[in-house]
Coordinates of C-alpha atoms in Angstrom, one line a residue:
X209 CA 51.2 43.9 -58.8
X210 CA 50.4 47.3 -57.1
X211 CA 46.7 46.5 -57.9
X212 CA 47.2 43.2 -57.0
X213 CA 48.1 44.2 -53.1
X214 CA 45.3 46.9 -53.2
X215 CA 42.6 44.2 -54.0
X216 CA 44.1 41.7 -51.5
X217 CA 44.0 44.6 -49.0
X218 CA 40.8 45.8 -49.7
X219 CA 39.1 42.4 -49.4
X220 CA 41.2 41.7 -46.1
X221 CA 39.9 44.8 -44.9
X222 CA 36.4 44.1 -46.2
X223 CA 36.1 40.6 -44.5
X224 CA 36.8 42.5 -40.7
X225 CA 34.1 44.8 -41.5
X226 CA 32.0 42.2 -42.0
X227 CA 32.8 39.6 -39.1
X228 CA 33.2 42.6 -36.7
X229 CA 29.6 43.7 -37.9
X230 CA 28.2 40.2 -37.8
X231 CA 29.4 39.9 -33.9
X232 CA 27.8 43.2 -32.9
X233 CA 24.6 41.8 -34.3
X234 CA 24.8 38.6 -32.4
X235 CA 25.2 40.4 -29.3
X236 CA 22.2 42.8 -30.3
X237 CA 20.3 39.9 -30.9
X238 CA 21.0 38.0 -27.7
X239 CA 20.3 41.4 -25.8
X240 CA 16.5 41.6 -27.5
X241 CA 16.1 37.9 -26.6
X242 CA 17.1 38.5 -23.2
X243 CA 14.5 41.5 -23.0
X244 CA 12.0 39.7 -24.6
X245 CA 11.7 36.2 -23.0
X246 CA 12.2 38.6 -19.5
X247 CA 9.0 39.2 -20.4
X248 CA 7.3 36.0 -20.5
X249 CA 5.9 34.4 -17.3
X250 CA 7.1 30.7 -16.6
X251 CA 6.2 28.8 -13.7
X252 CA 9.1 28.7 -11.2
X253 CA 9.2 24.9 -9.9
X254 CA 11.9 23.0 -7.4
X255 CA 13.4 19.9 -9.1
X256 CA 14.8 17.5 -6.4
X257 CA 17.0 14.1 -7.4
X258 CA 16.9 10.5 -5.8
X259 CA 19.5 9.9 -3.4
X260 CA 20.4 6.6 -1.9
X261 CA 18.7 5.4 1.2
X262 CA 21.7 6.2 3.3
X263 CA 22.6 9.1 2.1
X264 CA 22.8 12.2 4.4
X265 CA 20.4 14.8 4.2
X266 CA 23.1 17.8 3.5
X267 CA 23.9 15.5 0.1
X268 CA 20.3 15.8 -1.4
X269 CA 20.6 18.6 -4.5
X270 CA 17.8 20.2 -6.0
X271 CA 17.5 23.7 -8.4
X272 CA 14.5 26.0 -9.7
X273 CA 13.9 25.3 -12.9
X274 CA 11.4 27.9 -15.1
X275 CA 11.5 25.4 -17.9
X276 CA 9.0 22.6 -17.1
X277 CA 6.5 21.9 -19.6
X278 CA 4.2 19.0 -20.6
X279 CA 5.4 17.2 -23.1
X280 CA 2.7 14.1 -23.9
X281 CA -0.1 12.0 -22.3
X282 CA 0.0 9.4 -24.4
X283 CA 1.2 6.4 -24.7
X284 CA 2.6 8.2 -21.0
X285 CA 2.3 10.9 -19.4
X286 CA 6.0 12.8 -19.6
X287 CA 7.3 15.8 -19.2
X288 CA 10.3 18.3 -20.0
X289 CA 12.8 20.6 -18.8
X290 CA 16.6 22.0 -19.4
X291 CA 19.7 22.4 -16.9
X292 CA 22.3 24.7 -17.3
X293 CA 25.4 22.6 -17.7
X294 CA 27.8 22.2 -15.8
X295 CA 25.6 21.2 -13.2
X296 CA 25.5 19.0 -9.8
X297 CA 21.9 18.3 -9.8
X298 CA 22.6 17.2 -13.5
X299 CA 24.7 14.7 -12.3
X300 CA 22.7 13.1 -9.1
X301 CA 20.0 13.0 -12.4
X302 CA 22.6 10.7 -14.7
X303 CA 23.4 9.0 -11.4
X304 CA 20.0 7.7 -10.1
X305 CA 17.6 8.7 -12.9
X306 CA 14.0 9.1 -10.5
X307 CA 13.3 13.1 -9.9
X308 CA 10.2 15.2 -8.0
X309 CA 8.9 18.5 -9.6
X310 CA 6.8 20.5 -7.5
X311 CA 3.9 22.6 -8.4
X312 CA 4.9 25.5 -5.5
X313 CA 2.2 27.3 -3.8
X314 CA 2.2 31.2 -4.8
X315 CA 3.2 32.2 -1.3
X316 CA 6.1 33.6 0.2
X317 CA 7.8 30.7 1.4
X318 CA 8.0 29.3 -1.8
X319 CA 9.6 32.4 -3.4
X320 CA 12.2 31.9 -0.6
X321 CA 12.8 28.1 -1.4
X322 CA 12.8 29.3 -5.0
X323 CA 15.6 31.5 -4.4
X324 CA 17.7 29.3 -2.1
X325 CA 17.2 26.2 -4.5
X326 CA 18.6 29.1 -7.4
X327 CA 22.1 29.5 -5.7
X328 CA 24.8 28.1 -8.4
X329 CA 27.3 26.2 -6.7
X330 CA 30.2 28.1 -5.1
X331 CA 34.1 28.7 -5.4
X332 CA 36.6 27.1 -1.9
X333 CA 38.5 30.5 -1.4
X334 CA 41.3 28.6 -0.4
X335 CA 42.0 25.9 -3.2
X336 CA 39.4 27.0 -5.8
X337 CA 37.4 23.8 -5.7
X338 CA 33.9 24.1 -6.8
X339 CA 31.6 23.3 -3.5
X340 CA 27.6 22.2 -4.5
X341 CA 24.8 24.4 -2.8
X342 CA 23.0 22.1 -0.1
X343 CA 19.8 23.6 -0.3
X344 CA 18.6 21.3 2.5
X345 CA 20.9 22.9 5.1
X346 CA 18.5 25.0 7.5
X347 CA 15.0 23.2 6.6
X348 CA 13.6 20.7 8.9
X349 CA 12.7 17.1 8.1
X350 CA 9.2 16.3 9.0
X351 CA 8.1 20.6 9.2
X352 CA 9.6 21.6 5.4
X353 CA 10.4 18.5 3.4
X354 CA 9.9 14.3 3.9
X355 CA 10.8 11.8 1.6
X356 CA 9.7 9.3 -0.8
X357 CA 10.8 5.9 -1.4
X358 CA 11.0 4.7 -4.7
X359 CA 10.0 0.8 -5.1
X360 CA 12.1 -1.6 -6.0
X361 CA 15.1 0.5 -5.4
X362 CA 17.3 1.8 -2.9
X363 CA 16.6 5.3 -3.5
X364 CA 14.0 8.2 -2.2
X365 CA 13.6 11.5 -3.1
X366 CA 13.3 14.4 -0.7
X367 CA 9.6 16.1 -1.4
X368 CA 9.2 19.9 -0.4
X369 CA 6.0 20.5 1.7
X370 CA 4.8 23.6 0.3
X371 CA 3.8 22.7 -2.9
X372 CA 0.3 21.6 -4.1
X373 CA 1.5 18.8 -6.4
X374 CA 4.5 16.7 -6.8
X375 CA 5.5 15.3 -9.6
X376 CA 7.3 11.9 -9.5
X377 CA 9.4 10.7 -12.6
X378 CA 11.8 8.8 -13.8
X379 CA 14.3 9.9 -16.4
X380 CA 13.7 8.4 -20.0
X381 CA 16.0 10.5 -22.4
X382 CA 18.3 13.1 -22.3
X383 CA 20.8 15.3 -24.7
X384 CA 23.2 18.7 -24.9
X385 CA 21.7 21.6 -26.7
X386 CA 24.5 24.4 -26.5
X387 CA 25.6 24.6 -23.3
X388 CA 22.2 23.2 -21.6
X389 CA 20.7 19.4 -21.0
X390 CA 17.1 18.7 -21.7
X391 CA 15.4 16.1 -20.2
X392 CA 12.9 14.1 -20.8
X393 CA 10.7 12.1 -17.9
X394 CA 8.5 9.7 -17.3
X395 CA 5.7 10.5 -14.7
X396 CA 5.4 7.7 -12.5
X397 CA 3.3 9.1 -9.7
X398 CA 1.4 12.8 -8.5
X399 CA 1.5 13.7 -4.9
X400 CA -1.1 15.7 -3.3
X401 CA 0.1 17.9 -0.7
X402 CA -3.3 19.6 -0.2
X403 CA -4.9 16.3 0.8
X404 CA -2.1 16.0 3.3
X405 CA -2.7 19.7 4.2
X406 CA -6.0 18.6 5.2
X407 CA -8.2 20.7 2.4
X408 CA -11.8 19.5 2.6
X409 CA -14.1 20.1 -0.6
X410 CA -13.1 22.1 -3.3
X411 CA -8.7 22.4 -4.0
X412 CA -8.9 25.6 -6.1
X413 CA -6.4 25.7 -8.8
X414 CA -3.7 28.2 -8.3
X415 CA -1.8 28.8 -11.0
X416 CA 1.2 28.3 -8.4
X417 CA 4.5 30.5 -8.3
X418 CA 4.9 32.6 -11.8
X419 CA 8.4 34.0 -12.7
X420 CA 8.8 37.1 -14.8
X421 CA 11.1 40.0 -15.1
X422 CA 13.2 38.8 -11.9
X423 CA 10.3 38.6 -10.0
X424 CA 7.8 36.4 -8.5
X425 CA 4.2 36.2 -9.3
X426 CA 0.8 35.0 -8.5
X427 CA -2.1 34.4 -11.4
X428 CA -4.5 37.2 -11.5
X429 CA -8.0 37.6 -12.4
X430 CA -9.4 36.0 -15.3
X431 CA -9.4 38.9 -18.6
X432 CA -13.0 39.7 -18.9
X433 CA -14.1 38.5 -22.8
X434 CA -16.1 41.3 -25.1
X435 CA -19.5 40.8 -25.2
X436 CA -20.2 39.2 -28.6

């Protein structure tokens, strides 16, 4: 019996060890991760949702999203990116389903619009409801952002000026991975701000507005190739 209780203790003991030591190296793990994707340059871009036509400006949601990627040009041309759930934009998405992504020039205006359009939403002091960001409040219709009508609906979409391109889609799938959403969407039209800019000749590719290491970035010179 005494043997008995030792073993029982033992493997008791044993199986703490173990789940204590397999917690530590999760977190280790999620730390490198952390480290390592800080050092990967994405392209920071503004989504923006469809609204209804008479919706007031100070309702229109929009975030920076580092995750947008092309997905496929055929049959379509669609793209894809994640939210961080829970999320307001995420819901205007499920709502009305039509969405802009812009293609931000690497200037410093964009890095501001970047990090207004990154403000999570906020906590009421006084009766702890959650209150959306309105990343709209403070820019001008007309000078900083217009908007789109989408046909055959009652929606439009508010469109940043200081991009280079936006992209106009409509949601076609969507599911939960952990605690984000990725999406799935259908590219329905490209808008060229430099022709509205009024760029004659050639429009010189960019690169637009790189995020890396908590910071923002413009594409540098091309690496030089050994001579062969």
């Amino acid at each position: 019996m005494i043997l008995c209780n030792a073993r029982l203790i033992y493997e008791s003991f044993a199986k703490r060890c173990y789940s204590t030591s397999k917690i530590s190296i999760n977190e280790v793990t999620k730390q490198k991760f952390r480290e390592t994707m800080g050092r990967i340059c994405n392209q920071a871009m503004i989504l923006t949702t469809a609204v209804p036509i008479h919706c007031s400006h100070d309702k229109f949601r929009g975030v920076t999203l580092s995750s947008v990627t092309s997905l496929s040009l055929k049959p379509v041309p669609l793209v894809q990116f994640n939210l961080q759930l829970p999320s307001f934009t995420s819901d205007f998405l499920h709502d009305f389903n039509h969405f802009a992504l812009h293609l931000m020039k690497p200037n410093a205006q964009s890095i501001e619009l970047a990090r207004n359009f990154s403000k999570g939403a906020m906590r009421h002091a006084d009766n702890d409801e959650i209150i959306p960001t309105q990343p709209f409040i403070g820019l001008s219709e007309g000078l900083e952002y217009d908007t789109y009508e989408i046909e055959g609906t009652n929606l439009r979409i508010p469109l940043l000026k200081n991009a280079e391109r936006v992209i106009v889609c409509q949601g076609l799938k969507h599911f939960n991975v952990g605690d984000h959403e990725i999406w799935v969407g259908k590219v329905e039209d490209i808008v060229n701000r430099s022709l509205e800019d009024g760029i004659e000749g050639d429009d010189p590719v960019s690169g637009g507005l790189l995020y890396c290491n908590r910071d923002f970035y413009s594409v540098g010179n091309p690496i030089k190739r050994n001579k062969e």
